[in-house]
Amino acid sequence: MKYKVKYGWIMTFLFLVSLSTAQNKTDDLRLYDSFKPITSENVFKTEGYYNWGTSILKGENGKYHLFYSRWKKEYGFFGWLTHSEIAHATSKSPAGPWTFKEVVLEGTRKHRWDAITAHNPKIKYFEGTYYLYYVATNLGDKAFTEEDLIETAHTGYSHPNWKILRPNQRTGVAVSNSINGPWKRLDQPLLEPSGPITTITVNPAIDKGRDGNYYLIVKGDKPNEMRFIRNQAIAVSKSPTGPFQIQEKPVIDYIDTEDMSMWYDETKNRFYGVFHAHGFIGLVTSLDGINWEKANEFVLMPKRIKKADGSIVVPDRLERPFIYCEDGKPKVLSLAAKEGSESYSVFIPIEDISNPKPNSRQLAWQEAELGVVFHYDLHVFDGVKYGQSNNRIDPIDNYQIFNPEQLDTDQWVKAAKAAGAKFAILTATHETGFALYQSDVNPYCLKALNWREGKGDIVADFVTSCRKYGIKPGIYLGIRWNSFLGVHDFKVNGEGEFRENRQKWYNQMVEGMVKEICTNYGELFEIWFDGGADHPNNGAPDVLPIVRKYQPNCLFYHNGQLAEVRWGGSESGMVGDPCWATFPYVATGAGESARKNIASNNFQLLKEGDPNGEFWMPAMADAPLRGYNGRHEWFWEPGDEAHVFPLENLMTMYYKSVGRNATLIMGLTPDPNGVLPQVDVERLKAWGDEIKRRFERPIASTSGKGSTITLTLKMPSLINHIIIQEDIKDGERVRNYLIEGLVNGKWKTMVQGKSIGHKRIHQFDAVEVKGIRLKVLESTRKPILSNLSLYYVSNL
């Protein structure tokens, strides 16, 4: 199904080379899950004014200085073009609260290039001098009065003056020896539009590179474009005041973007630029300041703000992103927000994560413990034994054989729930490329069928059933192979320009499908790209930004940029002992096509993890329910009923997956009628009942902090199981432990272990104890145990 070693070793070498190449070209800055919820102290409003774009600098005395745009509300929101001024505020923290100090720049109202407005500032300190970059405009030789400007502001875009003011916008700079001024303006703007931008040069961002040059980003209109689309351009100079030379290659021209802010990271020796676009705040990066590419976290955050009370704010507008860095680390993301008649600045603290810990998606996935994946595809209906190697190459002769006349996704989901599953995943596409939903971008889908007159949507039915029965829905997308379109290991077949054009079309189709799945079916729990989704630098579809933009609460598994969980090294439903939730790499590759050293020793690193790993990446154990007695079938085949795992084997999987700090996913497959076979349903219910019988009611439980936790019983009791759990919200802390039992008045060692993580189940011969004592022999920080429970399970 996923990681068949017998087909993989040639592919391994090729994938290792491509993955290594991709990762050398990309960055490792991780901010997506570091943005903290805000409090009232992180919001800066000014009575009677609209507040807009901000820039922060730390002064010599440790005080923080904020330079920002503002204009009076009486002029209306469009007054930014006619009445904006740059103000100065101070704070003891870059996250606020801020206190207004003074206005530092206004429109000169003289016959200068900056006669009207001072807007969207960036404050910088270079070589002992302060530089305040800003945007201004003028009405050319046209005489004007204050009344003219007020009328323009109240009218907005349709006023004749707007057509002069807007194209005359330019970027300039004022200079001072003190953060408190006075500020001396340059007589001319820093640069005129050319190359990749036309009309305007606005919203400056600048930093000094390692080569000693100064790199200035400005926004302008995209040349030869009938629509109102912006480009970002880079200009280079040997001085902070110019002259600047605009480079021919744009920073961003593939989407409409606004308001880029830039900084140079000396520790990583690369530039970063943060911007806003439709629906998200984004991030790009460059090694040389000239050639820019999408950062691994291209979608840095959706346009929503988390508050400390748990609520989410989605402003009418969320723009002007600026990241303040200190000592080489991002500390605050500031944004300009507009809600109704209010406009204010938001300062989102950025957490400095010193040790790996789960994000909210990973935590929910680990706490779920048990899930299922439903495999369904065309070859379920052909009556022929499934063969992975040929199925990846040879299309199904007649896709009209897909005809599940008794389709019942309610029955599927109820069976999964009876087993104790908390989430369920459906193969929306697998290796044939056939899509089990109504796709507008992939014609090889349910629309092409006679079944249900081409109007069926199994993904919709499945998601509806999941929500009906309280199961979290997830989707599996197989994009690495597509036998119908001739795609193998992400690459379409063919040669030369013909192949290149088909590759572009396939990538666009896949990206369109991911968007359809992410936008048409509500919130999803997990998206699983079978075999990984590769790295976009290798020419594969660029899927991570789509998931991040439209499904921010969805677990991502996985591509060459990110794996939020890892495959557990086999399809046995079991992982290693110990099994750590941490891993040395942010992405794994895929099974036998994994990156360097992951495939060594029969995937030992995947099975066990790494206690010193930098990244939180818990293990997934998976197996097909029909995998007993020499079979391993992810898809329904006739006569396979005898190969459903017995209950004893399923319990062994449970102990060696969930009981070893992994999440177990069991593979299920409906039959050609569209229902889960009865023997499978009955086995799942028996499994769920047995798990409950063994672990629903502990004899006693406790929790605690520290290196020793003792649980004393009221009377001696027979036990043969102990469950221990760490509070993993702040990571795994325990590295070595033992558990002692108070037997006949003496402490006796019963079990020993290394990793605990979310859950560890210890099974042993029954013994009568008066108490249990957990001793943590080694830990990275003070241990926090959320659960220590004792059980006696009869009839084992």
Short mmCIF file of N, CA and C in Angstrom, two decimals, residues 20 95 101 179 187 205 216 222 241 285 315 330 388 390 394 451 475 480 482 486 544 584 590 632-633 679 751 753 772:
data_model
loop_
_atom_site.label_atom_id
_atom_site.label_comp_id
_atom_site.label_asym_id
_atom_site.label_seq_id
_atom_site.Cartn_x
_atom_site.Cartn_y
_atom_site.Cartn_z
N SER A 20 17.94 15.76 -0.63
CA SER A 20 19.10 16.46 -0.10
C SER A 20 19.31 17.77 -0.83
N ALA A 95 6.24 44.05 22.34
CA ALA A 95 4.85 43.62 22.17
C ALA A 95 3.86 44.59 22.79
N LYS A 101 4.29 59.34 21.80
CA LYS A 101 5.29 60.32 22.19
C LYS A 101 5.16 61.62 21.39
N ILE A 179 17.48 58.72 17.82
CA ILE A 179 16.16 58.11 17.61
C ILE A 179 15.05 59.12 17.86
N ASP A 187 16.13 65.46 -0.35
CA ASP A 187 15.36 66.33 -1.22
C ASP A 187 14.63 65.57 -2.32
N ALA A 205 11.19 48.51 2.63
CA ALA A 205 11.79 47.66 3.67
C ALA A 205 13.24 47.46 3.28
N LEU A 216 16.92 47.10 -0.64
CA LEU A 216 15.67 47.82 -0.40
C LEU A 216 14.56 47.20 -1.23
N LYS A 222 2.47 45.90 -11.46
CA LYS A 222 3.04 44.91 -12.36
C LYS A 222 2.95 45.42 -13.80
N THR A 241 21.29 55.61 1.79
CA THR A 241 20.56 56.69 1.12
C THR A 241 20.69 56.64 -0.40
N THR A 285 12.12 33.98 1.06
CA THR A 285 13.49 33.99 1.55
C THR A 285 14.47 34.04 0.38
N PRO A 315 -10.36 40.28 11.20
CA PRO A 315 -10.63 41.68 10.85
C PRO A 315 -11.06 41.83 9.40
N PRO A 330 13.26 36.26 15.74
CA PRO A 330 11.99 36.99 15.63
C PRO A 330 11.29 37.04 16.98
N GLN A 388 0.28 -3.97 -6.49
CA GLN A 388 0.70 -2.58 -6.41
C GLN A 388 1.56 -2.16 -7.58
N ASN A 390 1.81 -3.22 -10.75
CA ASN A 390 1.10 -2.99 -12.01
C ASN A 390 -0.01 -1.94 -11.85
N ASP A 394 -0.60 0.44 -14.89
CA ASP A 394 -1.66 0.10 -15.85
C ASP A 394 -3.01 0.65 -15.40
N TRP A 451 -22.73 5.66 -12.38
CA TRP A 451 -23.24 5.51 -11.01
C TRP A 451 -23.76 6.84 -10.50
N ILE A 475 -8.59 13.15 5.09
CA ILE A 475 -8.55 12.77 3.68
C ILE A 475 -7.13 12.34 3.32
N ARG A 480 1.44 10.73 -5.78
CA ARG A 480 2.77 10.30 -6.22
C ARG A 480 2.69 9.39 -7.44
N ASN A 482 -0.15 7.93 -10.56
CA ASN A 482 -1.44 8.09 -11.23
C ASN A 482 -1.35 7.30 -12.53
N GLY A 486 -0.37 8.53 -16.29
CA GLY A 486 1.03 8.19 -16.52
C GLY A 486 1.98 8.96 -15.64
N LEU A 544 1.77 22.22 0.55
CA LEU A 544 1.76 22.67 1.93
C LEU A 544 1.10 24.04 2.11
N PRO A 584 15.11 13.92 14.41
CA PRO A 584 16.19 14.86 14.06
C PRO A 584 15.93 15.71 12.83
N ALA A 590 9.81 9.36 2.31
CA ALA A 590 8.71 8.41 2.37
C ALA A 590 9.23 6.98 2.44
N HIS A 632 -1.69 -9.21 3.31
CA HIS A 632 -1.45 -7.81 3.70
C HIS A 632 -2.27 -6.95 2.75
N GLU A 633 -3.59 -6.97 2.92
CA GLU A 633 -4.46 -6.38 1.92
C GLU A 633 -5.13 -5.09 2.42
N VAL A 679 -17.83 -9.55 8.70
CA VAL A 679 -16.78 -10.12 9.56
C VAL A 679 -15.86 -9.01 10.06
N VAL A 751 8.84 -2.95 36.64
CA VAL A 751 9.13 -2.69 35.22
C VAL A 751 10.10 -1.52 35.13
N GLY A 753 11.74 1.39 32.02
CA GLY A 753 11.53 1.90 30.68
C GLY A 753 12.29 3.19 30.45
N ILE A 772 2.21 1.66 44.54
CA ILE A 772 3.08 1.72 43.37
C ILE A 772 3.90 3.01 43.46
#
